[in-house]
XYZ file of C-alpha atoms in Angstrom:
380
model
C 22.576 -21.619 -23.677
C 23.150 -20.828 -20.032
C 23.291 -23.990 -17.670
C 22.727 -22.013 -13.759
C 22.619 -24.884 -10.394
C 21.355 -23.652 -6.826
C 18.635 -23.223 -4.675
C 15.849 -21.069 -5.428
C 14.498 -18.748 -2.501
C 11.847 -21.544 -1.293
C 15.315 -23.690 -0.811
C 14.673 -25.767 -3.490
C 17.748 -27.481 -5.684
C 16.991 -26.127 -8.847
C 18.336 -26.159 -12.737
C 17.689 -23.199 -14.065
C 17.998 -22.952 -18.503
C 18.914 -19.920 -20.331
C 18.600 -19.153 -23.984
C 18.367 -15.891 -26.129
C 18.002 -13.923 -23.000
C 15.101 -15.823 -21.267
C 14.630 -18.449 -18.567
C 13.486 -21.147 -20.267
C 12.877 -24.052 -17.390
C 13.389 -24.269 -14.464
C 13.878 -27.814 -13.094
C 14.235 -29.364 -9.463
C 16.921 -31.670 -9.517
C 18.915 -32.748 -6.568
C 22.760 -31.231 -6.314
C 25.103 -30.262 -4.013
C 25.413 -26.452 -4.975
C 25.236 -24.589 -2.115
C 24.662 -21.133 -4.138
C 20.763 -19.459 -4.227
C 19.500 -18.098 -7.551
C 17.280 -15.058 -6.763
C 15.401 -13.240 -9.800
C 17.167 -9.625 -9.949
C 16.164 -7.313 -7.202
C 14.673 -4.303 -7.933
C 15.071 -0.944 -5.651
C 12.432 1.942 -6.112
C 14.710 3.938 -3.851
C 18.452 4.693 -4.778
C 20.052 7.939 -3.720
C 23.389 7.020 -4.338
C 26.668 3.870 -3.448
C 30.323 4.280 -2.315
C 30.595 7.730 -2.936
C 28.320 8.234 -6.560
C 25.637 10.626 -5.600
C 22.989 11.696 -7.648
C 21.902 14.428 -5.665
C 25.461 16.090 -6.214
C 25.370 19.653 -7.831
C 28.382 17.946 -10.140
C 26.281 14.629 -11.338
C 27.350 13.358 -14.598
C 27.212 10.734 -16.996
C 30.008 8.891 -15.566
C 28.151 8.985 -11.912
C 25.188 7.612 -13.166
C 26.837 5.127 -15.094
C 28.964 3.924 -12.533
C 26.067 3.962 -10.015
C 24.345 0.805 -12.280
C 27.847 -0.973 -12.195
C 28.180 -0.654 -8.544
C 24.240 -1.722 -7.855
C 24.686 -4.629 -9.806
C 27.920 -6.029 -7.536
C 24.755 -6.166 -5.112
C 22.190 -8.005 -7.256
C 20.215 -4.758 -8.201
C 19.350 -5.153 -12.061
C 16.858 -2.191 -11.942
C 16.362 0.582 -9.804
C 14.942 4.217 -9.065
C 16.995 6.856 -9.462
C 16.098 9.119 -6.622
C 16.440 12.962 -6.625
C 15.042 14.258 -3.390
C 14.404 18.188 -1.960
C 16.405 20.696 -4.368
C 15.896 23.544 -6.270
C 14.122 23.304 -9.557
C 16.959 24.155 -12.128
C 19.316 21.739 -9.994
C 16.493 18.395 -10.364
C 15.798 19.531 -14.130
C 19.808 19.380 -14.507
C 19.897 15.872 -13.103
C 17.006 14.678 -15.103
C 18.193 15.871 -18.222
C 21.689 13.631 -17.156
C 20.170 10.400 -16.544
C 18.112 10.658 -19.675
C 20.878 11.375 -21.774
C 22.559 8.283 -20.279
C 19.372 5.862 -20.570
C 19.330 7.488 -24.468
C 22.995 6.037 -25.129
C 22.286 3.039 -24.106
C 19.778 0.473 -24.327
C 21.370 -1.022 -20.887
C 21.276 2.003 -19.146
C 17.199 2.361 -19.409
C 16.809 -1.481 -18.393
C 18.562 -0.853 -15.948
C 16.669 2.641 -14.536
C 13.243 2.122 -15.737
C 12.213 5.267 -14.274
C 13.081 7.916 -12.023
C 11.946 8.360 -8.136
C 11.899 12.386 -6.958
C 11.178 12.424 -3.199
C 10.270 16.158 -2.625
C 9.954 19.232 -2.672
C 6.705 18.700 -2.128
C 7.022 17.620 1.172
C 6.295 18.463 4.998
C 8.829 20.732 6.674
C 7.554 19.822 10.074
C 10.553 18.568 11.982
C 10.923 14.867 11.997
C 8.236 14.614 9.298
C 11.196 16.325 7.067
C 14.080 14.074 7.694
C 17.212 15.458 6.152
C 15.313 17.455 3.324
C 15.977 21.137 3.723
C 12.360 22.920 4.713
C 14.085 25.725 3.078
C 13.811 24.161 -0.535
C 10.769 22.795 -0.314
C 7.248 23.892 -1.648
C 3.681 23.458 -2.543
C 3.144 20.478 -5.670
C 2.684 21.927 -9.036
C 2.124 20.653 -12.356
C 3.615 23.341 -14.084
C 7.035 22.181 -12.547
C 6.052 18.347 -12.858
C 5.914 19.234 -16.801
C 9.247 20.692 -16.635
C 10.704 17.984 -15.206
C 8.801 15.210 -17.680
C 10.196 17.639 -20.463
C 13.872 17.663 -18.878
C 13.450 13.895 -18.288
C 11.715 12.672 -21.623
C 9.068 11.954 -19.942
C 10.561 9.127 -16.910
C 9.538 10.234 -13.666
C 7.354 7.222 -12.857
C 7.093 7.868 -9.007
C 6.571 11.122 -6.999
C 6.949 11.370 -3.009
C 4.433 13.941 -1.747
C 2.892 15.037 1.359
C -0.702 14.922 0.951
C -1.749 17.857 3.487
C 0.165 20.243 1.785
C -2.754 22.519 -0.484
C -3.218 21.618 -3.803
C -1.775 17.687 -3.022
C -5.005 16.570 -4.232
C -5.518 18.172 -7.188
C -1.713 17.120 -8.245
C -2.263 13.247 -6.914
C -5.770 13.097 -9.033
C -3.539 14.956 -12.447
C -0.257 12.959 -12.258
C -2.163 9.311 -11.427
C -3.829 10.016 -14.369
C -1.187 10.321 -16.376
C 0.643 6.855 -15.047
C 2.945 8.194 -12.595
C 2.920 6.443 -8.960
C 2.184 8.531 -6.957
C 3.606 7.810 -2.867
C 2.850 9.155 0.340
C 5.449 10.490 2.663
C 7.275 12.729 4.781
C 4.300 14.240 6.039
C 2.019 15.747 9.015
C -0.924 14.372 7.525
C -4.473 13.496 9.043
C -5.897 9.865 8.305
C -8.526 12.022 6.618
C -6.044 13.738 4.093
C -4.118 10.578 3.644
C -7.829 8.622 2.683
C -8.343 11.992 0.098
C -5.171 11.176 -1.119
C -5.789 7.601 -1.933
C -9.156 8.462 -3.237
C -7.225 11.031 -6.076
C -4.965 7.856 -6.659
C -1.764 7.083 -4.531
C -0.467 4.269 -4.449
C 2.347 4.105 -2.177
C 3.778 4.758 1.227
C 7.639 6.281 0.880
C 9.634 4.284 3.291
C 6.752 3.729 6.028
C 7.561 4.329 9.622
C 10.483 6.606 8.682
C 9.736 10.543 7.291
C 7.511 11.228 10.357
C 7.157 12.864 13.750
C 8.854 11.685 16.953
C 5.469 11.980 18.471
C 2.186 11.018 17.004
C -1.615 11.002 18.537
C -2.148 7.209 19.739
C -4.513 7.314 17.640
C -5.976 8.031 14.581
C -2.590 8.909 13.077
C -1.096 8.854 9.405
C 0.968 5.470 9.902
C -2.791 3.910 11.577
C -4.502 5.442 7.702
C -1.953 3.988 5.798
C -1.057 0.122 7.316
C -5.122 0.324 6.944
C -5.591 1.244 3.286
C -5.314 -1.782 1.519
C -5.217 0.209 -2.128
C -1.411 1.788 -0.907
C 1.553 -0.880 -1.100
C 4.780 0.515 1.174
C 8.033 0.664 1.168
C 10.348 -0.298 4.062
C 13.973 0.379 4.747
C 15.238 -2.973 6.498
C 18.695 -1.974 6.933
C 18.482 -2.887 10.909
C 18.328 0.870 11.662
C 15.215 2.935 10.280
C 12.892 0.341 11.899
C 13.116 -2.395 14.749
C 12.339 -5.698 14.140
C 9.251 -5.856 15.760
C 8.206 -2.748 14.137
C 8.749 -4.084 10.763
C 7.382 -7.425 12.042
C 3.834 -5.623 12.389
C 3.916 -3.248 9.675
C 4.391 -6.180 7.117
C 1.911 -8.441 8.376
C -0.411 -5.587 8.235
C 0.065 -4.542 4.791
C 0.929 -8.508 3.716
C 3.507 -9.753 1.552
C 1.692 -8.766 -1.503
C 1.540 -5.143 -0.348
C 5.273 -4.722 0.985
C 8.163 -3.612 -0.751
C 11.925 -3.557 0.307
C 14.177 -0.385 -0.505
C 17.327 0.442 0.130
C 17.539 4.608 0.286
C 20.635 4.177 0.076
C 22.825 7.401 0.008
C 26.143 8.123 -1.915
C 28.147 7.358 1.835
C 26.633 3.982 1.843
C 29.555 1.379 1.345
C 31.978 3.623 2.446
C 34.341 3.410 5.248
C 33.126 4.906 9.066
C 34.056 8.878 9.194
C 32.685 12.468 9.674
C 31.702 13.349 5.318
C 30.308 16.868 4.042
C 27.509 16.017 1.356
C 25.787 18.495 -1.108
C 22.513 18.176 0.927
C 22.957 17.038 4.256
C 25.642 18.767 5.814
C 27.913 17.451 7.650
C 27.298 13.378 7.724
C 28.879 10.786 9.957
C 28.934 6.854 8.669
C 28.953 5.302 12.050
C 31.131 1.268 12.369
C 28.022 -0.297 11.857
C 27.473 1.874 8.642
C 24.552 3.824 10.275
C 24.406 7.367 8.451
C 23.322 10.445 10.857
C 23.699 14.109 10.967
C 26.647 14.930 12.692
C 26.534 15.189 16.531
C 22.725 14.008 16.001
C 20.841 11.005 16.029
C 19.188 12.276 12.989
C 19.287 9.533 10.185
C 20.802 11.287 7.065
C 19.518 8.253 4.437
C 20.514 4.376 4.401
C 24.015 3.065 4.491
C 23.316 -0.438 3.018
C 22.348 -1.560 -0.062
C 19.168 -3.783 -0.738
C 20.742 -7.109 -0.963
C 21.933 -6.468 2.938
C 18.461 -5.029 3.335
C 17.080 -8.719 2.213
C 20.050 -10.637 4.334
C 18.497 -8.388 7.454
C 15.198 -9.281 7.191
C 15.807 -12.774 7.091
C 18.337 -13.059 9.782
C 15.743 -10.883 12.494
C 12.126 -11.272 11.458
C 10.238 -14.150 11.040
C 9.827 -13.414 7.445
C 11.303 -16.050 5.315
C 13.965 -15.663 2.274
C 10.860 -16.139 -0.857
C 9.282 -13.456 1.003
C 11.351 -11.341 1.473
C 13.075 -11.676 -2.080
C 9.175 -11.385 -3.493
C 9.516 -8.176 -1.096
C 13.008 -7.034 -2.979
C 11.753 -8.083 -6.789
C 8.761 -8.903 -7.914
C 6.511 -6.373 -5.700
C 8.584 -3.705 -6.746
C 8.715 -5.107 -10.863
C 4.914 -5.306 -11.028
C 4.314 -1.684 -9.080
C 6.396 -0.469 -11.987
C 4.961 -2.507 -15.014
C 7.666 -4.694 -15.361
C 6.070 -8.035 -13.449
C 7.245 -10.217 -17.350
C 10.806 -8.980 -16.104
C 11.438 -10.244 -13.123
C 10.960 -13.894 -11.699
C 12.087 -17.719 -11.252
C 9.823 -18.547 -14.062
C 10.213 -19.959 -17.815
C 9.473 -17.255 -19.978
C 10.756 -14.324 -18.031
C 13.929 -12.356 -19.098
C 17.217 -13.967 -17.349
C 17.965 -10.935 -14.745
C 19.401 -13.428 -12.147
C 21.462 -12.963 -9.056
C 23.682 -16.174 -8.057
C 24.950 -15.662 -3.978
C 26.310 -16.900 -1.668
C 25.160 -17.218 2.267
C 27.466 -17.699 5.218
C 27.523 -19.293 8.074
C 26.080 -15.524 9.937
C 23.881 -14.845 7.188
C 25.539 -12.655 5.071
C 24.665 -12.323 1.637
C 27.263 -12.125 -1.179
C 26.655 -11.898 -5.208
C 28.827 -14.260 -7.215
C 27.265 -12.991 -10.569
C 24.685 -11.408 -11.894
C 22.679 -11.658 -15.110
C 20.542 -9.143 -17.450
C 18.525 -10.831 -19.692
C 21.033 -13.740 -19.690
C 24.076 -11.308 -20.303
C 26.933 -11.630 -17.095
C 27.021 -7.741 -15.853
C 29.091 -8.987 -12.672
C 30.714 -11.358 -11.590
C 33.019 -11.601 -8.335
């Protein structure tokens, strides 16, 4: 039995029971603890940490491995493994990795419940494209999605498309079928191809806001279509640099808390020290000192430097958007999109994947420990 003091996100004082695995009360009672207990947060968009990149033409066991160690020092106890724009054999390569990893180990696939690939099948319109190279991408097709289920065993659970590209349809309609999510972004779409999209069976904006033109018609647009459609949750990168404040102030209170998920996207520079880096896919990539990540000698983001636990921290400290919200943005949105809403909570009954942090006096968040099913897989 596990004996865990703090306060829970609603700032509660809170005893919180664990035994064989599983949270088995949860008790206000009046202490002095300072420390909050958070249910495990869960990031649908991971890229890469401190220098383990996914996306690498040399990804291994040991990167993917060390990728859920370093996740968890942040209070991540599940998360997407993202692949974005490559060439086939080079995503079938990385697939067939991480599945030989989650095969060895029982931890491993709790801890990556699926994977995330963001492209090809995206716009190459500049802006719209990000970082992706237009050169690699191309038209959806299920003949490659069934190459990449058979490299994978079957655990790409989310797909990032653009839904004007031809065929988008056709391939939203086949894969939701199936069970896979299937999200929205990087595109040049019209609100009328997003609303065909939706129709097939998306269910997700990719990282909402970012992946787009500079310029857009006032209105209609594609952001307008998809704050609108109340069938797509989205994702949002609050890492103080994809989106304003205000920005993310609006989107969320269109889409409501139910509806709005917190990602990271964070890249394999995030957590490293400020410098000029060469990446696999990117180019050339400069980590800024406030750990922004652009293209070099551009203002082009190049993916997130932060992880989601800072993401949380920001979104607390500049938007009126309190910590349960915000932590029901980071976990249990995220757990239930993916099926695993029994895993992840402050509730008797659900497994113990706990965080335990700290926050100080400016607002930083910190993990102390955190806890799989009642198992300590960090502590500080």
């Amino acid at each position: 039995m596990i004996i865990l003091t703090g306060r829970s996100p609603a700032g509660e004082p809170v005893r919180v029971t664990v035994r064989d695995g599983a949270i088995s009360a949860v008790e206000r009672q009046e202490h002095d603890d300072p420390a909050w207990l958070l249910p495990g947060l869960v990031d649908l968009q991971v890229n890469g940490y401190q220098g383990y990149d996914l996306n690498s033409d040399e990804v291994d066991a040991d990167v993917v491995t060390n990728l859920v160690e370093v996740k968890r020092q942040h209070g991540v106890t599940a998360f997407c493994p993202t692949l974005i724009t490559a060439e086939e054999g080079k995503l079938v390569s990385a697939l067939a990795v991480i599945r030989k990893v989650r095969a060895a180990d029982p931890d491993m696939a709790t801890a990556m419940p699926c994977v995330h690939v963001e492209g090809p099948h995206i716009s190459p319109a500049p802006g719209a494209r990000g970082a992706h190279d237009p050169d690699l991408m191309r038209p959806p097709s299920t003949a490659e999605f069934d190459r990449w289920q058979a490299a994978s065993g079957g655990i790409v659970g989310i797909v990032t498309i653009a839904p004007e590209l031809p065929g988008a349809v056709r391939y939203t309609r086949e894969l939701a079928g199936r069970g896979v999510i299937v999200s929205l972004g990087h595109c040049d779409a019209t609100a009328e191809q997003i609303s065909a999209a939706v129709d097939a069976g998306a269910r997700l904006s990719t990282h909402l806001g970012n992946g787009a033109a500079q310029l857009l018609p006032r209105h209609p647009n594609h952001l307008w279509a998809q704050l609108a459609d109340d069938r797509l949750s989205a994702s949002f990168i609050a890492d103080g640099h994809h989106l304003p404040a205000d920005t993310f102030t609006v989107m969320t209170r269109a889409k409501g808390v139910e509806h709005s998920i917190l990602v990271s996207d964070s890249a394999a520079l995030a957590g490293l020290p400020p410098g000029d880096y060469e990446t696999p896919v990117g180019g050339r990539v400069t980590v800024d000192e406030v750990g922004r990540l652009v293209l070099t000698g551009s203002n082009l983001l190049a993916g997130s430097g932060r992880s989601l636990l800072h993401c949380l921290a920001w979104v607390v400290r500049h938007t009126e958007v309190g910590l349960a919200p915000a932590v029901q943005m980071a976990s249990s949105n995220p757990a239930r999109l993916l099926g695993l809403a029994g895993r992840h909570g402050l509730v008797p009954g659900a497994p113990a994947d706990l965080v335990v942090a700290h926050e100080d006096s400016a607002g930083a968040i910190t993990v102390q420990r955190t806890l799989v099913a009642g198992r300590t897989v960090y502590q500080s």
